Short mmCIF file of N, CA and C in Angstrom, two decimals:
data_model
loop_
_atom_site.label_atom_id
_atom_site.label_comp_id
_atom_site.label_asym_id
_atom_site.label_seq_id
_atom_site.Cartn_x
_atom_site.Cartn_y
_atom_site.Cartn_z
N MET A 1 13.89 -14.99 -21.81
CA MET A 1 13.00 -14.02 -21.24
C MET A 1 12.66 -12.98 -22.29
N GLU A 2 11.40 -12.58 -22.30
CA GLU A 2 10.96 -11.57 -23.26
C GLU A 2 11.54 -10.21 -22.90
N ASN A 3 11.48 -9.31 -23.88
CA ASN A 3 11.91 -7.94 -23.60
C ASN A 3 10.89 -7.26 -22.70
N ILE A 4 11.36 -6.74 -21.62
CA ILE A 4 10.49 -6.04 -20.67
C ILE A 4 10.92 -4.59 -20.63
N PHE A 5 9.96 -3.71 -20.74
CA PHE A 5 10.21 -2.28 -20.67
C PHE A 5 9.85 -1.81 -19.27
N LEU A 6 10.81 -1.26 -18.56
CA LEU A 6 10.57 -0.70 -17.23
C LEU A 6 10.85 0.79 -17.26
N ASN A 7 9.89 1.56 -16.83
CA ASN A 7 10.08 2.99 -16.70
C ASN A 7 10.45 3.25 -15.24
N HIS A 8 11.74 3.36 -14.99
CA HIS A 8 12.23 3.48 -13.62
C HIS A 8 11.73 4.76 -12.94
N TRP A 9 11.54 5.83 -13.72
CA TRP A 9 11.01 7.07 -13.14
C TRP A 9 9.57 6.86 -12.68
N ALA A 10 8.79 6.15 -13.49
CA ALA A 10 7.39 5.88 -13.11
C ALA A 10 7.34 5.01 -11.86
N VAL A 11 8.24 4.05 -11.76
CA VAL A 11 8.30 3.20 -10.57
C VAL A 11 8.62 4.04 -9.34
N LEU A 12 9.58 4.94 -9.46
CA LEU A 12 9.95 5.82 -8.36
C LEU A 12 8.77 6.72 -7.95
N VAL A 13 8.10 7.28 -8.94
CA VAL A 13 6.93 8.13 -8.66
C VAL A 13 5.84 7.32 -7.96
N CYS A 14 5.63 6.09 -8.40
CA CYS A 14 4.61 5.24 -7.76
C CYS A 14 4.98 4.92 -6.31
N ALA A 15 6.22 4.67 -6.04
CA ALA A 15 6.65 4.39 -4.66
C ALA A 15 6.44 5.62 -3.78
N ILE A 16 6.77 6.79 -4.30
CA ILE A 16 6.56 8.03 -3.55
C ILE A 16 5.06 8.28 -3.37
N ALA A 17 4.27 8.03 -4.42
CA ALA A 17 2.82 8.21 -4.33
C ALA A 17 2.22 7.26 -3.30
N ASN A 18 2.77 6.06 -3.19
CA ASN A 18 2.31 5.10 -2.18
C ASN A 18 2.42 5.70 -0.79
N LEU A 19 3.56 6.32 -0.50
CA LEU A 19 3.76 6.96 0.79
C LEU A 19 2.84 8.17 0.96
N GLY A 20 2.65 8.92 -0.11
CA GLY A 20 1.79 10.10 -0.04
C GLY A 20 0.33 9.74 0.22
N VAL A 21 -0.16 8.74 -0.49
CA VAL A 21 -1.55 8.30 -0.28
C VAL A 21 -1.71 7.73 1.12
N GLY A 22 -0.72 6.96 1.56
CA GLY A 22 -0.76 6.40 2.91
C GLY A 22 -0.76 7.49 3.97
N ALA A 23 0.04 8.53 3.76
CA ALA A 23 0.09 9.64 4.71
C ALA A 23 -1.26 10.34 4.80
N LEU A 24 -1.92 10.52 3.68
CA LEU A 24 -3.25 11.12 3.68
C LEU A 24 -4.28 10.18 4.30
N TRP A 25 -4.25 8.92 3.92
CA TRP A 25 -5.21 7.92 4.40
C TRP A 25 -5.21 7.81 5.93
N TYR A 26 -4.01 7.79 6.51
CA TYR A 26 -3.87 7.64 7.96
C TYR A 26 -3.70 8.98 8.67
N SER A 27 -4.04 10.08 8.01
CA SER A 27 -3.91 11.41 8.61
C SER A 27 -5.16 11.75 9.42
N PRO A 28 -5.07 12.78 10.26
CA PRO A 28 -6.25 13.24 11.00
C PRO A 28 -7.40 13.69 10.08
N LEU A 29 -7.08 14.04 8.83
CA LEU A 29 -8.13 14.42 7.88
C LEU A 29 -9.04 13.24 7.53
N LEU A 30 -8.50 12.02 7.58
CA LEU A 30 -9.30 10.86 7.20
C LEU A 30 -9.46 9.87 8.36
N PHE A 31 -8.55 8.92 8.52
CA PHE A 31 -8.83 7.79 9.40
C PHE A 31 -7.90 7.65 10.61
N TYR A 32 -7.11 8.67 10.94
CA TYR A 32 -6.14 8.56 12.02
C TYR A 32 -6.78 8.15 13.35
N LYS A 33 -7.78 8.87 13.79
CA LYS A 33 -8.39 8.58 15.09
C LYS A 33 -9.07 7.22 15.09
N ALA A 34 -9.78 6.90 14.02
CA ALA A 34 -10.44 5.60 13.93
C ALA A 34 -9.41 4.48 13.90
N TRP A 35 -8.30 4.71 13.19
CA TRP A 35 -7.23 3.70 13.11
C TRP A 35 -6.62 3.47 14.48
N LEU A 36 -6.35 4.56 15.23
CA LEU A 36 -5.82 4.41 16.59
C LEU A 36 -6.76 3.57 17.44
N LYS A 37 -8.04 3.86 17.36
CA LYS A 37 -9.03 3.12 18.15
C LYS A 37 -9.06 1.65 17.75
N GLU A 38 -9.09 1.37 16.45
CA GLU A 38 -9.20 -0.01 15.96
C GLU A 38 -7.96 -0.85 16.25
N THR A 39 -6.80 -0.20 16.28
CA THR A 39 -5.56 -0.95 16.53
C THR A 39 -5.22 -1.04 18.01
N GLY A 40 -5.83 -0.20 18.82
CA GLY A 40 -5.51 -0.17 20.24
C GLY A 40 -4.21 0.55 20.54
N LEU A 41 -3.72 1.31 19.58
CA LEU A 41 -2.49 2.09 19.77
C LEU A 41 -2.82 3.45 20.35
N ASP A 42 -1.82 4.12 20.88
CA ASP A 42 -1.98 5.50 21.32
C ASP A 42 -0.80 6.31 20.81
N GLU A 43 -0.94 7.62 20.87
CA GLU A 43 0.09 8.50 20.33
C GLU A 43 1.43 8.36 21.06
N ALA A 44 1.38 8.05 22.36
CA ALA A 44 2.63 7.87 23.12
C ALA A 44 3.43 6.70 22.56
N ARG A 45 2.74 5.62 22.26
CA ARG A 45 3.45 4.44 21.71
C ARG A 45 3.99 4.72 20.32
N LEU A 46 3.23 5.46 19.52
CA LEU A 46 3.67 5.78 18.17
C LEU A 46 4.87 6.72 18.17
N SER A 47 4.97 7.57 19.17
CA SER A 47 6.06 8.54 19.21
C SER A 47 7.42 7.90 19.51
N ASN A 48 7.43 6.63 19.94
CA ASN A 48 8.68 5.94 20.22
C ASN A 48 9.41 5.46 18.97
N ALA A 49 8.76 5.54 17.83
CA ALA A 49 9.36 5.03 16.59
C ALA A 49 10.47 5.95 16.08
N ASN A 50 11.42 5.36 15.38
CA ASN A 50 12.48 6.11 14.71
C ASN A 50 11.94 6.46 13.32
N PRO A 51 11.59 7.73 13.05
CA PRO A 51 10.96 8.08 11.78
C PRO A 51 11.83 7.77 10.56
N ALA A 52 13.14 7.98 10.66
CA ALA A 52 14.02 7.71 9.51
C ALA A 52 13.98 6.22 9.17
N ARG A 53 14.05 5.38 10.17
CA ARG A 53 14.01 3.93 9.94
C ARG A 53 12.63 3.50 9.43
N LEU A 54 11.59 4.01 10.05
CA LEU A 54 10.22 3.64 9.66
C LEU A 54 9.91 4.04 8.22
N TYR A 55 10.16 5.31 7.89
CA TYR A 55 9.85 5.77 6.54
C TYR A 55 10.84 5.25 5.51
N GLY A 56 12.07 5.01 5.92
CA GLY A 56 13.04 4.39 5.01
C GLY A 56 12.61 2.99 4.61
N MET A 57 12.21 2.20 5.60
CA MET A 57 11.73 0.83 5.31
C MET A 57 10.43 0.88 4.50
N ALA A 58 9.53 1.81 4.86
CA ALA A 58 8.27 1.94 4.12
C ALA A 58 8.53 2.28 2.66
N PHE A 59 9.48 3.19 2.42
CA PHE A 59 9.82 3.55 1.03
C PHE A 59 10.43 2.37 0.30
N LEU A 60 11.33 1.65 0.95
CA LEU A 60 11.95 0.48 0.31
C LEU A 60 10.90 -0.57 -0.07
N LEU A 61 9.97 -0.83 0.83
CA LEU A 61 8.91 -1.80 0.54
C LEU A 61 7.99 -1.30 -0.57
N ALA A 62 7.67 -0.01 -0.56
CA ALA A 62 6.84 0.58 -1.62
C ALA A 62 7.56 0.48 -2.97
N LEU A 63 8.87 0.66 -2.97
CA LEU A 63 9.65 0.56 -4.20
C LEU A 63 9.64 -0.88 -4.73
N VAL A 64 9.79 -1.85 -3.86
CA VAL A 64 9.73 -3.25 -4.28
C VAL A 64 8.35 -3.58 -4.86
N MET A 65 7.29 -3.11 -4.20
CA MET A 65 5.93 -3.36 -4.71
C MET A 65 5.73 -2.70 -6.08
N ALA A 66 6.24 -1.47 -6.24
CA ALA A 66 6.10 -0.77 -7.52
C ALA A 66 6.87 -1.50 -8.63
N TYR A 67 8.07 -1.97 -8.33
CA TYR A 67 8.84 -2.73 -9.32
C TYR A 67 8.14 -4.06 -9.65
N ASN A 68 7.59 -4.69 -8.64
CA ASN A 68 6.88 -5.94 -8.87
C ASN A 68 5.74 -5.74 -9.87
N LEU A 69 4.94 -4.72 -9.66
CA LEU A 69 3.84 -4.45 -10.58
C LEU A 69 4.38 -4.03 -11.95
N ALA A 70 5.47 -3.27 -11.97
CA ALA A 70 6.05 -2.84 -13.25
C ALA A 70 6.52 -4.02 -14.08
N PHE A 71 7.04 -5.06 -13.44
CA PHE A 71 7.45 -6.25 -14.20
C PHE A 71 6.26 -6.93 -14.84
N PHE A 72 5.12 -6.92 -14.17
CA PHE A 72 3.92 -7.51 -14.76
C PHE A 72 3.37 -6.66 -15.91
N LEU A 73 3.62 -5.37 -15.84
CA LEU A 73 3.10 -4.44 -16.85
C LEU A 73 4.17 -3.99 -17.83
N GLY A 74 5.30 -4.67 -17.87
CA GLY A 74 6.46 -4.23 -18.64
C GLY A 74 6.37 -4.40 -20.14
N ASP A 75 5.24 -4.78 -20.67
CA ASP A 75 5.06 -4.91 -22.11
C ASP A 75 4.95 -3.53 -22.74
N ALA A 76 5.53 -3.37 -23.91
CA ALA A 76 5.51 -2.08 -24.60
C ALA A 76 4.08 -1.66 -24.97
N GLN A 77 3.15 -2.61 -25.05
CA GLN A 77 1.76 -2.31 -25.41
C GLN A 77 0.94 -1.78 -24.23
N THR A 78 1.47 -1.86 -23.03
CA THR A 78 0.74 -1.42 -21.84
C THR A 78 0.53 0.09 -21.89
N ASP A 79 -0.71 0.51 -21.69
CA ASP A 79 -1.00 1.94 -21.60
C ASP A 79 -1.47 2.27 -20.18
N TRP A 80 -1.73 3.53 -19.91
CA TRP A 80 -2.08 3.96 -18.57
C TRP A 80 -3.40 3.36 -18.10
N LYS A 81 -4.33 3.10 -19.03
CA LYS A 81 -5.62 2.52 -18.64
C LYS A 81 -5.44 1.10 -18.11
N TRP A 82 -4.65 0.31 -18.83
CA TRP A 82 -4.41 -1.05 -18.37
C TRP A 82 -3.58 -1.05 -17.08
N GLY A 83 -2.64 -0.11 -16.98
CA GLY A 83 -1.84 0.01 -15.76
C GLY A 83 -2.72 0.33 -14.55
N LEU A 84 -3.66 1.25 -14.73
CA LEU A 84 -4.59 1.61 -13.66
C LEU A 84 -5.47 0.43 -13.29
N THR A 85 -5.97 -0.27 -14.30
CA THR A 85 -6.82 -1.45 -14.05
C THR A 85 -6.04 -2.54 -13.34
N ALA A 86 -4.84 -2.83 -13.84
CA ALA A 86 -4.03 -3.88 -13.23
C ALA A 86 -3.63 -3.51 -11.81
N GLY A 87 -3.33 -2.24 -11.58
CA GLY A 87 -3.00 -1.78 -10.22
C GLY A 87 -4.17 -1.97 -9.28
N PHE A 88 -5.37 -1.63 -9.74
CA PHE A 88 -6.56 -1.84 -8.90
C PHE A 88 -6.79 -3.33 -8.64
N LEU A 89 -6.69 -4.13 -9.68
CA LEU A 89 -6.93 -5.57 -9.52
C LEU A 89 -5.91 -6.20 -8.58
N ALA A 90 -4.66 -5.79 -8.69
CA ALA A 90 -3.63 -6.32 -7.78
C ALA A 90 -3.85 -5.81 -6.37
N GLY A 91 -4.15 -4.52 -6.25
CA GLY A 91 -4.36 -3.94 -4.93
C GLY A 91 -5.58 -4.50 -4.22
N PHE A 92 -6.68 -4.57 -4.94
CA PHE A 92 -7.91 -5.09 -4.33
C PHE A 92 -7.93 -6.61 -4.33
N GLY A 93 -7.66 -7.18 -5.50
CA GLY A 93 -7.81 -8.63 -5.67
C GLY A 93 -6.80 -9.46 -4.92
N PHE A 94 -5.64 -8.91 -4.64
CA PHE A 94 -4.63 -9.66 -3.90
C PHE A 94 -4.37 -9.03 -2.53
N ALA A 95 -3.85 -7.81 -2.53
CA ALA A 95 -3.40 -7.20 -1.27
C ALA A 95 -4.54 -6.99 -0.28
N SER A 96 -5.59 -6.34 -0.71
CA SER A 96 -6.69 -6.04 0.21
C SER A 96 -7.39 -7.31 0.68
N LEU A 97 -7.62 -8.24 -0.21
CA LEU A 97 -8.29 -9.48 0.19
C LEU A 97 -7.40 -10.36 1.06
N ALA A 98 -6.11 -10.38 0.80
CA ALA A 98 -5.20 -11.13 1.66
C ALA A 98 -5.16 -10.51 3.05
N PHE A 99 -5.12 -9.18 3.09
CA PHE A 99 -5.15 -8.50 4.38
C PHE A 99 -6.44 -8.83 5.13
N THR A 100 -7.56 -8.82 4.43
CA THR A 100 -8.86 -9.13 5.04
C THR A 100 -8.88 -10.55 5.58
N LEU A 101 -8.35 -11.48 4.83
CA LEU A 101 -8.30 -12.87 5.26
C LEU A 101 -7.53 -13.01 6.58
N ILE A 102 -6.38 -12.38 6.66
CA ILE A 102 -5.58 -12.43 7.89
C ILE A 102 -6.33 -11.76 9.04
N ALA A 103 -6.92 -10.59 8.77
CA ALA A 103 -7.64 -9.84 9.81
C ALA A 103 -8.84 -10.64 10.33
N LEU A 104 -9.49 -11.41 9.47
CA LEU A 104 -10.61 -12.23 9.93
C LEU A 104 -10.15 -13.27 10.95
N PHE A 105 -9.04 -13.92 10.68
CA PHE A 105 -8.51 -14.91 11.62
C PHE A 105 -7.99 -14.27 12.89
N GLU A 106 -7.57 -13.00 12.81
CA GLU A 106 -7.12 -12.28 13.99
C GLU A 106 -8.30 -11.71 14.78
N ARG A 107 -9.51 -11.92 14.28
CA ARG A 107 -10.74 -11.44 14.91
C ARG A 107 -10.77 -9.91 15.00
N ARG A 108 -10.30 -9.26 13.94
CA ARG A 108 -10.31 -7.80 13.88
C ARG A 108 -11.72 -7.32 13.51
N THR A 109 -12.00 -6.06 13.81
CA THR A 109 -13.31 -5.50 13.50
C THR A 109 -13.39 -5.13 12.02
N MET A 110 -14.61 -4.93 11.54
CA MET A 110 -14.78 -4.52 10.14
C MET A 110 -14.19 -3.12 9.93
N GLY A 111 -14.26 -2.28 10.94
CA GLY A 111 -13.64 -0.96 10.83
C GLY A 111 -12.16 -1.06 10.56
N TYR A 112 -11.49 -1.92 11.29
CA TYR A 112 -10.06 -2.18 11.10
C TYR A 112 -9.80 -2.69 9.68
N ILE A 113 -10.62 -3.62 9.26
CA ILE A 113 -10.46 -4.20 7.91
C ILE A 113 -10.65 -3.14 6.84
N PHE A 114 -11.68 -2.31 6.95
CA PHE A 114 -11.94 -1.28 5.94
C PHE A 114 -10.85 -0.22 5.92
N ILE A 115 -10.36 0.17 7.09
CA ILE A 115 -9.31 1.21 7.12
C ILE A 115 -8.01 0.66 6.54
N ASN A 116 -7.54 -0.47 7.03
CA ASN A 116 -6.25 -1.00 6.56
C ASN A 116 -6.34 -1.66 5.19
N GLY A 117 -7.44 -2.31 4.89
CA GLY A 117 -7.60 -2.93 3.59
C GLY A 117 -7.87 -1.92 2.48
N GLY A 118 -8.38 -0.76 2.88
CA GLY A 118 -8.70 0.29 1.91
C GLY A 118 -7.48 0.88 1.29
#
């Protein structure tokens, strides 16, 4: 195996940023009400969740995703521009399109696809 450079602090920051961007994305400032409508959920159902468990699992999954991308970008020659480009390509080219593919078969609306795939 080649030498891979992992910046564990950067991975941690990316996992935290994932939660921060998600919190903003699904907040009342942006898409909260539209997301509730598109998913058919209501605030009463959402209030039944255990926040420690939910956010703990979300952080763990965000950390795994950040490490996964870090392994692909672990070359010493990688700079922030390539990291940003690779992050976009992975996010859009894999995650968002895979989500869209599943949502199409689930017969979800385009609003649902744009909010969750975004």
